[in-house]
Coordinates of C-alpha atoms in Angstrom, one line a residue:
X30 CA 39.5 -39.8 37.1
X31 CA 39.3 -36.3 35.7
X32 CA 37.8 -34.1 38.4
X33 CA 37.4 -30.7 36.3
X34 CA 35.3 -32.3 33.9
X35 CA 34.0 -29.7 31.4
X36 CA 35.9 -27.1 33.4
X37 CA 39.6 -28.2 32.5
X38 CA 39.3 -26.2 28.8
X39 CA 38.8 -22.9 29.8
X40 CA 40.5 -20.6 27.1
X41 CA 37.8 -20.4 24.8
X42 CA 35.6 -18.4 27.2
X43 CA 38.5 -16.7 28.4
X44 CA 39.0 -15.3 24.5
X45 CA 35.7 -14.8 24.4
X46 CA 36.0 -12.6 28.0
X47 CA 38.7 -11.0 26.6
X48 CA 37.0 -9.7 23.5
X49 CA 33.8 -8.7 25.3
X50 CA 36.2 -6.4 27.6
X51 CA 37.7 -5.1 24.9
X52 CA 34.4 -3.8 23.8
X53 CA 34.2 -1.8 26.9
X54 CA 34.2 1.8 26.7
X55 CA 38.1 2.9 29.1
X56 CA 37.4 4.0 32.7
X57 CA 39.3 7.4 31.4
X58 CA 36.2 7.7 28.9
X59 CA 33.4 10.6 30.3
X60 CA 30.7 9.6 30.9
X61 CA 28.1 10.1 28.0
X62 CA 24.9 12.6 28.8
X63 CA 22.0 11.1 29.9
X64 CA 19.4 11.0 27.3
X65 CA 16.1 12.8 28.4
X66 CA 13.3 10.4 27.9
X67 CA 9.3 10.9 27.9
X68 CA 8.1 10.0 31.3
X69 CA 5.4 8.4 31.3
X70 CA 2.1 11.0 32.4
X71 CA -1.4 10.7 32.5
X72 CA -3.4 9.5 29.8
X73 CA -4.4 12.1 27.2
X74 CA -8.2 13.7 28.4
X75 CA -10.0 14.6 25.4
X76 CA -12.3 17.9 26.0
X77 CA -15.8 17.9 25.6
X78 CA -15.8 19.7 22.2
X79 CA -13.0 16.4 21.3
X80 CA -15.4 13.9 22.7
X81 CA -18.1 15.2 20.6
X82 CA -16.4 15.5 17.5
X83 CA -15.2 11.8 18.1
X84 CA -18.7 10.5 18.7
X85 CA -19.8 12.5 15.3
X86 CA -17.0 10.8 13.3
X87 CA -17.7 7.3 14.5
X88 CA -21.2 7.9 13.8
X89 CA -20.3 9.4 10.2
X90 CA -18.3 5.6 9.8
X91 CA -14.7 6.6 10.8
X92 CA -13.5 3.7 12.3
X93 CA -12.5 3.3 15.9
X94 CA -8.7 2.7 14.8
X95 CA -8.8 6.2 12.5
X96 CA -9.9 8.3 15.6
X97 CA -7.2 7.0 17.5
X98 CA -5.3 8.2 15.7
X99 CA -6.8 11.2 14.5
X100 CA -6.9 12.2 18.2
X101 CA -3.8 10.7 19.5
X102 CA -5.3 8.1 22.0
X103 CA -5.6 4.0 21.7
X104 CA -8.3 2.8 19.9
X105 CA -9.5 0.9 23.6
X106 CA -10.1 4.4 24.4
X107 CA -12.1 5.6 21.7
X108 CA -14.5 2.1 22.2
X109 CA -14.7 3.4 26.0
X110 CA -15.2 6.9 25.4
X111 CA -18.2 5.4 22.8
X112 CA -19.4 3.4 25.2
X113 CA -19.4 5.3 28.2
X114 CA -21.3 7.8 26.0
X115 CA -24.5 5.0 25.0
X116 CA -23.3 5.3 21.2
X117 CA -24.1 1.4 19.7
X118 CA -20.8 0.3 18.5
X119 CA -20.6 -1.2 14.5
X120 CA -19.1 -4.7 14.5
X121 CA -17.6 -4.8 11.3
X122 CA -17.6 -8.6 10.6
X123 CA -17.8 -10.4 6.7
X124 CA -20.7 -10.5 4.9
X125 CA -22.2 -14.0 3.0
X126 CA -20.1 -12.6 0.2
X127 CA -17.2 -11.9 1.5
X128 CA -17.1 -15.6 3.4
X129 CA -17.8 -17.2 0.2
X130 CA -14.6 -15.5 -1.2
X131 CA -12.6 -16.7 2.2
X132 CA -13.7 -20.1 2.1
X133 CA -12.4 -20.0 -2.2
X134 CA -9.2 -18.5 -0.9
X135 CA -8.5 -20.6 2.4
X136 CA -9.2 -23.5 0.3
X137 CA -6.5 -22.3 -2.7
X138 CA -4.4 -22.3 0.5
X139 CA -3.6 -18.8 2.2
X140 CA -3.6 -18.4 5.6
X141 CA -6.4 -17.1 7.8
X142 CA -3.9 -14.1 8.5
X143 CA -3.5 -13.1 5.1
X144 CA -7.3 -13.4 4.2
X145 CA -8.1 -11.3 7.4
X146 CA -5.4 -8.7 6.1
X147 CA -6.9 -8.7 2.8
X148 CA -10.7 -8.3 4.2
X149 CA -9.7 -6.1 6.6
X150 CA -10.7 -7.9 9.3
X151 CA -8.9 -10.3 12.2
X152 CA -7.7 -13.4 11.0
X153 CA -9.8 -14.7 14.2
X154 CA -13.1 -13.4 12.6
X155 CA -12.3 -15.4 9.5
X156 CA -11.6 -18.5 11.3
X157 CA -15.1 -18.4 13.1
X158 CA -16.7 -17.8 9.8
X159 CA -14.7 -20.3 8.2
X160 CA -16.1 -22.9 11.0
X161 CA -19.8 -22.0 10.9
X162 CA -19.7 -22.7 7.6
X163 CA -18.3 -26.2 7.9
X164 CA -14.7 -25.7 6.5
X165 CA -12.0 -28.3 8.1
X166 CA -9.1 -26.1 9.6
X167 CA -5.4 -27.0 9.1
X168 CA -2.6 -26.9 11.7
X169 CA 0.1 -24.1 11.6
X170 CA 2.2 -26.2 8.8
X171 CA -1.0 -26.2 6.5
X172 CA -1.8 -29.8 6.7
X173 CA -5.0 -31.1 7.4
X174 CA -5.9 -31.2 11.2
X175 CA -5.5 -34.9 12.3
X176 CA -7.8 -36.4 15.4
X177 CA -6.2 -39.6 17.3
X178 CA -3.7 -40.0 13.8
X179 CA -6.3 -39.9 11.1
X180 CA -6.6 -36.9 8.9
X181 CA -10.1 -35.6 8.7

């Protein structure tokens, strides 16, 4: 009876240690200089003058994503600053058009992430569209969704 088992055969992992030390910089090496990195602060605080410029471009149609970046803060932000501010936030979603075209292209077979991509929009927005209007959803291969075995 072989007590070692899958333990007896060790000189693969011994080459294997003996390359990875190898690869190891020599003790006589100095040490390299530590790279100064960014740490982290507070979040960036708009000014008033900022704040009112934002809420000017959102109401002028910028969208929430291009002041982000246009002022250097997460789009989360923007929507709070908007918010805490009582300025109505747009909710861009598709219009009967638009889901018409959708439903023509999720039925030719593209995905609901390359539909939301070419709306603009999230490919969760399209999905709920997609459903209020009746369409049967297929699973992540592209087949028809199946309940107890039986396609729809």
């Amino acid at each position: 009876m072989d007590v070692r088992g899958p333990y007896s055969n060790i000189k693969g992992q011994l080459t294997a240690l003996e390359e990875l030390r190898e690869k190891l910089p020599s003790l006589d090496t100095p040490e390299p200089p530590s790279m100064k990195r960014d740490r982290p602060g507070r979040a960036r605080q708009l000014r008033a003058d900022q704040v009112e410029q934002l809420i000017a471009d959102y109401q002028s149609g910028a969208t929430v994503y291009e002041l982000g970046d246009r002022f250097g803060i997460e789009r989360r932000t923007v929507s709070t600053i908007l918010r805490r501010h009582g300025v109505p936030m747009r909710r861009r979603g598709l219009s009967p058009d638009q889901v018409d075209d959708a439903i023509h292209l999720y039925n030719l077979g593209w995905s609901l992430a390359r539909i939301g991509i070419h709306m603009d929009v999230a490919a969760d927005t399209v999905r709920k569209h997609l459903l209020e209007h009746g369409v049967a959803m297929r699973d992540t291969h592209g087949r028809p969704r199946t309940e107890a075995g039986t396609p729809r």
